[in-house]
Amino acid sequence: MTQRVVAIVGATAVGKTELSIEAAQRLGAEIVSVDSMQIYRGMDVGTAKPDAAVLGAVPHHLVDVFDPSHDVTVAEFRDLARDAIDDIGERTVPLLVGGSGLYFRAVVDRLSIPPSSVQVRGRLESEVDTLGTESLHARLVELDPDAAAKIEPGNARRIVRALEVIEITGRRFSDNDGWDRYESVYDLVLVGLTRPRDDLYARIEARVDSMLAGGLVEETRRVAAAGMGRTARQALGYRQILDLEEAEPAAIRDAIVRATKRFARRQESWFRSDPRVAWFDISEPGGAEAAIAHLEAGGR
RNA sequence: GGCGAGGUAGCUCAGUUGGCAGAGCACGCGACUGAAAAUCGCGGUGUCGACAGUUCGAUUCUGUCCCUCGCCA
């Protein structure tokens, strides 16, 4: 019998955290955060991390696990999350909550993520600089036409990874299927939270303002001084503050808002394509209640 | 009031030696398998400030007017 797991996904600022606390209390669940940045210690205001009181009231996993100097990988995150899920399963039901689409699928889906090699990847990355992205894409066309057809010729990041996998494993990147099947390893009940765009955007602006008022700049300085890896460094807010150090506060604020809205759209696009998601508009009266009821009923 | 510089996509601007205009950003959509809060792809008809003149044809030249900014009064 497969383990039952309930989950809440949705774009940033849609209201996942608030609803998840309510749901966890109702279900007696423990929360597994599926958030690529809340996993870092010290990155609190910028990641809208639940405060100490909330973390104390409802057990949370995968929050504050690493220092920002550590670059988490998808496979590493998946292993930690699955361990947490197994552990919680001994006691109660795990409630996954988050907006990191790739991490979510890695945790929940029946996928095999091929290995990585810093040497091979480093070399390929330097080849991007010397030979150009198009040249590496041409190589991918030779080695794995199916993968090349699915990866945009300008997307150096994904081209490098595909070539890396081919080189390390000796197999084609596209042999790694399962991606389109959305097959869960758990007995999954999945709820997606939405709001009308205008509403979401207004919430994002308000949230960025309150983060800035809540000391995001100071937090960024502090965390950066202690050392940030390239993963943590690219977190929304922190990245803009670090990149635009000389800019006017208003310009930094606007840059963060824009980037966050763009991110929210990408998240929606990501989760929209997952057929397992049952969507609830929580801006509507009763929307939040319906979402929780859906989780309680086990999706039935 | 005088002089100067401008008024072109939601914003900042480019451009057309006269042939119904184009970049970045914004915005919308999509892809996404060990960096993913990343990375990349697709989507641009807008009285080219208004009116008149020249012209086969004006956003482009000429004139007048309106508006904005700067300097001088």
Short mmCIF file of C-alpha atoms (C1' of nucleotides) in Angstrom, two decimals:
data_model
loop_
_atom_site.label_atom_id
_atom_site.label_comp_id
_atom_site.label_asym_id
_atom_site.label_seq_id
_atom_site.Cartn_x
_atom_site.Cartn_y
_atom_site.Cartn_z
CA MET A 1 0.00 0.00 0.00
CA THR A 2 1.39 3.30 -1.06
CA GLN A 3 1.76 6.11 1.35
CA ARG A 4 -0.85 8.84 1.36
CA VAL A 5 0.47 12.35 0.78
CA VAL A 6 -1.50 15.55 0.46
CA ALA A 7 -0.07 18.63 -1.21
CA ILE A 8 -0.70 22.29 -1.87
CA VAL A 9 0.97 24.11 -4.74
CA GLY A 10 0.55 27.53 -6.31
CA ALA A 11 2.31 30.73 -7.23
CA THR A 12 4.21 32.88 -4.81
CA ALA A 13 2.07 35.13 -2.61
CA VAL A 14 -1.11 33.30 -3.50
CA GLY A 15 -1.61 32.33 0.14
CA LYS A 16 -0.15 28.85 0.40
CA THR A 17 1.42 29.28 3.81
CA GLU A 18 -1.66 30.58 5.54
CA LEU A 19 -3.88 27.89 4.09
CA SER A 20 -1.36 25.17 4.80
CA ILE A 21 -1.26 25.99 8.50
CA GLU A 22 -5.01 25.77 8.71
CA ALA A 23 -5.04 22.54 6.72
CA ALA A 24 -2.25 20.98 8.76
CA GLN A 25 -4.07 21.67 11.98
CA ARG A 26 -7.29 20.31 10.63
CA LEU A 27 -5.66 17.14 9.29
CA GLY A 28 -3.17 16.79 12.10
CA ALA A 29 -0.54 16.82 9.37
CA GLU A 30 3.12 17.76 9.38
CA ILE A 31 4.34 20.08 6.67
CA VAL A 32 7.08 19.32 4.19
CA SER A 33 8.17 22.54 2.52
CA VAL A 34 8.85 22.19 -1.18
CA ASP A 35 10.58 25.50 -1.51
CA SER A 36 14.04 25.88 -2.99
CA MET A 37 14.88 28.91 -0.86
CA GLN A 38 13.14 28.46 2.48
CA ILE A 39 15.50 25.56 2.96
CA TYR A 40 18.25 28.10 3.64
CA ARG A 41 18.91 29.34 7.13
CA GLY A 42 18.93 33.06 7.62
CA MET A 43 16.93 33.80 4.50
CA ASP A 44 13.73 34.62 6.32
CA VAL A 45 12.01 37.83 5.31
CA GLY A 46 12.98 37.45 1.68
CA THR A 47 11.52 33.98 1.38
CA ALA A 48 8.37 34.80 3.35
CA LYS A 49 9.29 32.01 5.68
CA PRO A 50 6.72 31.24 8.40
CA ASP A 51 7.77 32.84 11.68
CA ALA A 52 9.04 30.99 14.73
CA ALA A 53 5.62 30.84 16.35
CA VAL A 54 4.12 29.10 13.35
CA LEU A 55 7.08 26.80 12.91
CA GLY A 56 6.69 25.90 16.57
CA ALA A 57 2.97 25.25 16.33
CA VAL A 58 3.03 23.04 13.26
CA PRO A 59 5.98 20.75 12.55
CA HIS A 60 7.82 21.81 9.38
CA HIS A 61 10.41 19.86 7.45
CA LEU A 62 13.00 21.08 4.96
CA VAL A 63 13.01 24.59 6.33
CA ASP A 64 16.32 25.97 7.65
CA VAL A 65 18.32 22.91 6.67
CA PHE A 66 21.35 24.44 4.96
CA ASP A 67 23.50 27.51 5.06
CA PRO A 68 23.12 29.68 1.96
CA SER A 69 26.65 28.82 0.94
CA HIS A 70 25.52 25.30 0.09
CA ASP A 71 24.11 24.73 -3.38
CA VAL A 72 21.20 22.36 -3.07
CA THR A 73 20.56 20.06 -5.99
CA VAL A 74 17.27 18.62 -7.16
CA ALA A 75 18.31 15.08 -6.32
CA GLU A 76 19.50 16.07 -2.89
CA PHE A 77 16.27 17.87 -2.17
CA ARG A 78 14.26 14.92 -3.36
CA ASP A 79 16.13 12.52 -1.08
CA LEU A 80 15.67 14.75 1.94
CA ALA A 81 11.98 15.23 1.22
CA ARG A 82 11.32 11.54 0.72
CA ASP A 83 13.09 10.74 3.96
CA ALA A 84 10.93 13.29 5.74
CA ILE A 85 7.79 11.86 4.16
CA ASP A 86 8.71 8.35 5.26
CA ASP A 87 9.43 9.60 8.73
CA ILE A 88 6.16 11.51 9.05
CA GLY A 89 4.28 8.56 7.64
CA GLU A 90 5.04 6.65 10.81
CA ARG A 91 2.94 9.18 12.71
CA THR A 92 0.54 11.00 10.47
CA VAL A 93 -0.06 12.37 7.00
CA PRO A 94 2.59 14.52 5.28
CA LEU A 95 1.40 17.80 3.76
CA LEU A 96 3.65 19.03 0.97
CA VAL A 97 3.52 22.79 0.43
CA GLY A 98 5.46 24.78 -2.07
CA GLY A 99 5.94 26.51 -5.36
CA SER A 100 9.19 25.06 -6.65
CA GLY A 101 7.83 23.08 -9.58
CA LEU A 102 10.85 21.03 -10.48
CA TYR A 103 11.52 20.11 -6.87
CA PHE A 104 7.91 19.13 -6.40
CA ARG A 105 7.94 16.77 -9.34
CA ALA A 106 11.28 15.31 -8.33
CA VAL A 107 9.88 14.49 -4.90
CA VAL A 108 6.50 13.17 -5.91
CA ASP A 109 6.99 11.64 -9.33
CA ARG A 110 8.38 8.37 -10.53
CA LEU A 111 11.38 9.87 -12.27
CA SER A 112 14.98 8.86 -12.39
CA ILE A 113 17.24 11.84 -12.36
CA PRO A 114 20.55 11.04 -14.07
CA PRO A 115 23.81 11.77 -12.25
CA SER A 116 25.94 14.86 -12.57
CA SER A 117 29.62 15.63 -12.72
CA VAL A 118 31.15 18.96 -11.85
CA GLN A 119 34.13 18.22 -14.10
CA VAL A 120 32.09 17.36 -17.16
CA ARG A 121 29.67 20.18 -16.63
CA GLY A 122 32.44 22.67 -16.00
CA ARG A 123 34.11 21.71 -19.23
CA LEU A 124 30.87 21.96 -21.21
CA GLU A 125 30.16 25.34 -19.70
CA SER A 126 33.53 26.64 -20.79
CA GLU A 127 32.83 25.26 -24.25
CA VAL A 128 29.70 27.37 -24.34
CA ASP A 129 31.95 30.40 -23.91
CA THR A 130 34.50 29.37 -26.50
CA LEU A 131 32.39 27.62 -29.13
CA GLY A 132 29.02 29.24 -28.60
CA THR A 133 25.67 27.85 -27.60
CA GLU A 134 24.60 27.07 -31.16
CA SER A 135 27.63 24.87 -31.65
CA LEU A 136 26.80 22.78 -28.60
CA HIS A 137 23.22 22.52 -29.70
CA ALA A 138 24.45 21.22 -33.05
CA ARG A 139 26.40 18.58 -31.17
CA LEU A 140 23.27 17.61 -29.30
CA VAL A 141 21.42 17.27 -32.59
CA GLU A 142 24.07 14.69 -33.57
CA LEU A 143 24.06 12.77 -30.30
CA ASP A 144 20.40 12.96 -29.37
CA PRO A 145 18.05 14.44 -31.96
CA ASP A 146 14.98 13.93 -29.79
CA ALA A 147 16.44 15.89 -26.91
CA ALA A 148 17.73 18.57 -29.28
CA ALA A 149 14.26 18.99 -30.73
CA LYS A 150 12.83 19.71 -27.30
CA ILE A 151 15.52 22.09 -26.12
CA GLU A 152 15.65 25.63 -27.50
CA PRO A 153 18.91 26.27 -29.41
CA GLY A 154 19.65 29.29 -27.24
CA ASN A 155 19.16 27.58 -23.91
CA ALA A 156 22.74 26.90 -22.90
CA ARG A 157 21.72 25.71 -19.49
CA ARG A 158 19.61 22.81 -20.68
CA ILE A 159 21.89 21.95 -23.58
CA VAL A 160 24.82 21.58 -21.23
CA ARG A 161 22.87 19.33 -18.92
CA ALA A 162 21.73 17.10 -21.76
CA LEU A 163 25.28 16.74 -23.08
CA GLU A 164 26.53 16.14 -19.57
CA VAL A 165 24.11 13.26 -19.03
CA ILE A 166 24.94 11.72 -22.38
CA GLU A 167 28.65 11.87 -21.65
CA ILE A 168 28.44 10.45 -18.15
CA THR A 169 25.88 7.73 -18.71
CA GLY A 170 26.58 6.89 -22.32
CA ARG A 171 22.85 7.01 -22.91
CA ARG A 172 20.69 9.53 -24.63
CA PHE A 173 19.19 12.27 -22.51
CA SER A 174 15.80 11.64 -24.09
CA ASP A 175 15.87 7.98 -23.00
CA ASN A 176 14.99 9.29 -19.61
CA ASP A 177 11.24 9.19 -19.94
CA GLY A 178 8.43 9.34 -17.47
CA TRP A 179 8.28 13.09 -17.59
CA ASP A 180 4.99 13.24 -19.44
CA ARG A 181 3.26 10.58 -17.37
CA TYR A 182 2.81 12.47 -14.12
CA GLU A 183 2.96 9.20 -12.24
CA SER A 184 3.17 9.67 -8.49
CA VAL A 185 5.14 7.42 -6.18
CA TYR A 186 2.64 8.26 -3.44
CA ASP A 187 -1.12 8.14 -3.11
CA LEU A 188 -1.27 11.83 -3.89
CA VAL A 189 -4.01 14.36 -3.30
CA LEU A 190 -2.99 17.61 -4.94
CA VAL A 191 -4.57 21.01 -4.56
CA GLY A 192 -3.61 24.10 -6.54
CA LEU A 193 -4.32 27.58 -5.27
CA THR A 194 -5.09 30.48 -7.61
CA ARG A 195 -6.27 34.05 -7.61
CA PRO A 196 -7.15 36.47 -10.39
CA ARG A 197 -4.00 38.10 -11.79
CA ASP A 198 -4.79 41.59 -10.55
CA ASP A 199 -5.32 40.29 -7.07
CA LEU A 200 -2.13 38.21 -7.11
CA TYR A 201 -0.11 41.16 -8.45
CA ALA A 202 -1.46 43.46 -5.77
CA ARG A 203 -0.46 40.94 -3.14
CA ILE A 204 3.02 40.63 -4.62
CA GLU A 205 3.52 44.38 -4.51
CA ALA A 206 2.30 44.57 -0.95
CA ARG A 207 4.51 41.69 0.05
CA VAL A 208 7.63 43.16 -1.52
CA ASP A 209 6.96 46.44 0.26
CA SER A 210 6.54 44.71 3.58
CA MET A 211 9.70 42.67 3.03
CA LEU A 212 11.65 45.83 2.34
CA ALA A 213 10.11 47.48 5.39
CA GLY A 214 10.86 44.31 7.32
CA GLY A 215 14.59 44.53 6.73
CA LEU A 216 15.23 42.61 3.54
CA VAL A 217 18.17 44.81 2.58
CA GLU A 218 19.84 44.27 5.93
CA GLU A 219 19.12 40.56 5.79
CA THR A 220 20.65 40.38 2.32
CA ARG A 221 23.83 42.12 3.51
CA ARG A 222 24.09 39.81 6.46
CA VAL A 223 23.57 36.62 4.49
CA ALA A 224 25.85 37.73 1.66
CA ALA A 225 28.60 38.57 4.13
CA ALA A 226 28.34 35.09 5.60
CA GLY A 227 28.57 33.59 2.13
CA MET A 228 25.97 32.74 -0.46
CA GLY A 229 26.26 30.01 -3.06
CA ARG A 230 25.12 30.65 -6.59
CA THR A 231 21.76 29.07 -5.87
CA ALA A 232 20.90 31.19 -2.85
CA ARG A 233 22.33 34.25 -4.53
CA GLN A 234 19.75 34.13 -7.29
CA ALA A 235 16.79 34.21 -4.92
CA LEU A 236 14.31 36.94 -5.76
CA GLY A 237 14.90 40.08 -3.77
CA TYR A 238 18.38 39.13 -2.65
CA ARG A 239 19.56 39.01 -6.23
CA GLN A 240 18.17 42.41 -7.14
CA ILE A 241 19.53 44.02 -4.00
CA LEU A 242 22.98 42.58 -4.67
CA ASP A 243 22.96 43.45 -8.38
CA LEU A 244 21.52 46.94 -8.06
CA GLU A 245 23.43 48.01 -5.01
CA GLU A 246 23.95 51.53 -6.34
CA ALA A 247 20.39 52.04 -7.53
CA GLU A 248 17.63 54.05 -5.93
CA PRO A 249 15.51 52.12 -3.42
CA ALA A 250 12.45 52.66 -5.59
CA ALA A 251 14.23 51.17 -8.60
CA ILE A 252 15.25 48.13 -6.59
CA ARG A 253 11.74 47.73 -5.29
CA ASP A 254 10.29 47.87 -8.80
CA ALA A 255 12.84 45.37 -10.09
CA ILE A 256 11.93 42.93 -7.34
CA VAL A 257 8.22 43.35 -8.00
CA ARG A 258 8.66 42.77 -11.73
CA ALA A 259 10.82 39.71 -11.24
CA THR A 260 8.40 38.28 -8.72
CA LYS A 261 5.41 38.74 -11.02
CA ARG A 262 7.32 37.08 -13.82
CA PHE A 263 8.17 34.23 -11.50
CA ALA A 264 4.55 33.84 -10.43
CA ARG A 265 3.53 33.51 -14.07
CA ARG A 266 6.14 30.83 -14.66
CA GLN A 267 4.92 28.95 -11.62
CA GLU A 268 1.33 29.06 -12.83
CA SER A 269 2.41 27.88 -16.23
CA TRP A 270 4.31 25.03 -14.63
CA PHE A 271 1.52 23.77 -12.39
CA ARG A 272 -1.17 24.31 -15.01
CA SER A 273 0.29 21.51 -17.04
CA ASP A 274 0.04 19.02 -14.19
CA PRO A 275 -3.22 17.08 -14.72
CA ARG A 276 -3.37 15.95 -11.11
CA VAL A 277 -4.00 19.39 -9.71
CA ALA A 278 -7.48 20.26 -8.41
CA TRP A 279 -7.68 24.05 -8.58
CA PHE A 280 -9.29 26.37 -6.07
CA ASP A 281 -9.59 30.14 -6.35
CA ILE A 282 -8.98 31.24 -2.79
CA SER A 283 -9.98 34.83 -3.45
CA GLU A 284 -13.56 33.62 -3.67
CA PRO A 285 -15.72 33.14 -0.59
CA GLY A 286 -15.46 29.55 0.48
CA GLY A 287 -12.51 28.89 -1.82
CA ALA A 288 -10.09 28.19 0.98
CA GLU A 289 -12.59 26.05 2.79
CA ALA A 290 -13.25 24.03 -0.35
CA ALA A 291 -9.53 23.47 -0.86
CA ILE A 292 -9.10 22.14 2.65
CA ALA A 293 -12.22 20.02 2.36
CA HIS A 294 -10.80 18.51 -0.80
CA LEU A 295 -7.64 17.54 1.06
CA GLU A 296 -9.61 16.16 3.99
CA ALA A 297 -11.79 14.09 1.74
CA GLY A 298 -8.70 12.59 0.19
CA GLY A 299 -9.49 14.00 -3.21
CA ARG A 300 -12.83 12.30 -3.40
"C1'" G B 1 7.62 86.64 -23.93
"C1'" G B 2 12.65 85.04 -26.45
"C1'" C B 3 16.00 80.96 -27.63
"C1'" G B 4 16.92 75.72 -27.72
"C1'" A B 5 15.41 70.47 -27.51
"C1'" G B 6 11.51 67.30 -27.89
"C1'" G B 7 6.31 65.12 -28.86
"C1'" U B 8 6.55 57.48 -32.48
"C1'" A B 9 3.65 50.62 -28.74
"C1'" G B 10 1.70 50.73 -21.47
"C1'" C B 11 7.19 52.92 -20.39
"C1'" U B 12 12.26 54.49 -22.32
"C1'" C B 13 13.64 55.41 -27.05
"C1'" A B 14 15.53 54.16 -32.29
"C1'" G B 15 14.13 54.87 -37.34
"C1'" U B 16 12.20 55.93 -42.19
"C1'" U B 17 18.04 59.94 -48.07
"C1'" G B 18 9.32 60.48 -48.68
"C1'" G B 19 6.77 54.03 -50.25
"C1'" C B 20 1.05 52.20 -44.53
"C1'" A B 21 7.49 51.70 -38.50
"C1'" G B 22 11.05 48.70 -34.65
"C1'" A B 23 14.19 47.48 -30.19
"C1'" G B 24 14.60 46.90 -24.85
"C1'" C B 25 11.52 46.68 -20.71
"C1'" A B 26 6.42 45.81 -19.28
"C1'" C B 27 2.49 42.50 -20.44
"C1'" G B 28 0.34 37.48 -22.39
"C1'" C B 29 1.43 32.34 -23.57
"C1'" G B 30 4.67 28.14 -23.58
"C1'" A B 31 8.92 24.79 -22.54
"C1'" C B 32 11.15 22.80 -18.28
"C1'" U B 33 14.74 15.70 -15.48
"C1'" G B 34 21.48 16.69 -10.16
"C1'" A B 35 21.91 25.61 -10.53
"C1'" A B 36 14.98 25.86 -11.23
"C1'" A B 37 13.04 32.20 -6.98
"C1'" A B 38 17.20 29.38 -12.68
"C1'" U B 39 17.38 29.21 -18.06
"C1'" C B 40 15.12 29.67 -22.68
"C1'" G B 41 11.25 30.12 -26.80
"C1'" C B 42 6.85 32.49 -29.21
"C1'" G B 43 3.55 36.92 -29.45
"C1'" G B 44 4.27 44.24 -31.70
"C1'" U B 45 -1.85 48.10 -36.20
"C1'" G B 46 0.52 52.04 -32.89
"C1'" U B 47 -5.00 58.49 -35.29
"C1'" C B 48 4.32 58.09 -35.68
"C1'" G B 49 0.91 65.60 -31.16
"C1'" A B 50 -3.13 68.46 -34.36
"C1'" C B 51 -4.47 70.91 -38.80
"C1'" A B 52 -3.13 72.56 -43.60
"C1'" G B 53 0.41 72.60 -47.85
"C1'" U B 54 3.89 70.21 -51.48
"C1'" U B 55 3.67 65.13 -53.63
"C1'" C B 56 1.21 59.58 -57.23
"C1'" G B 57 2.18 58.84 -51.96
"C1'" A B 58 3.96 62.34 -45.74
"C1'" U B 59 5.15 59.54 -39.57
"C1'" U B 60 9.39 61.42 -42.72
"C1'" C B 61 9.71 67.86 -46.31
"C1'" U B 62 7.22 73.06 -45.49
"C1'" G B 63 3.90 76.25 -42.59
"C1'" U B 64 0.73 77.27 -38.48
"C1'" C B 65 -0.99 75.75 -33.88
"C1'" C B 66 -1.05 72.78 -29.22
"C1'" C B 67 1.73 70.36 -25.33
"C1'" U B 68 6.36 68.99 -22.44
"C1'" C B 69 11.34 70.04 -20.76
"C1'" G B 70 15.64 73.30 -20.29
"C1'" C B 71 18.04 78.10 -20.50
"C1'" C B 72 17.22 83.45 -20.73
"C1'" A B 73 13.89 87.39 -19.58
#
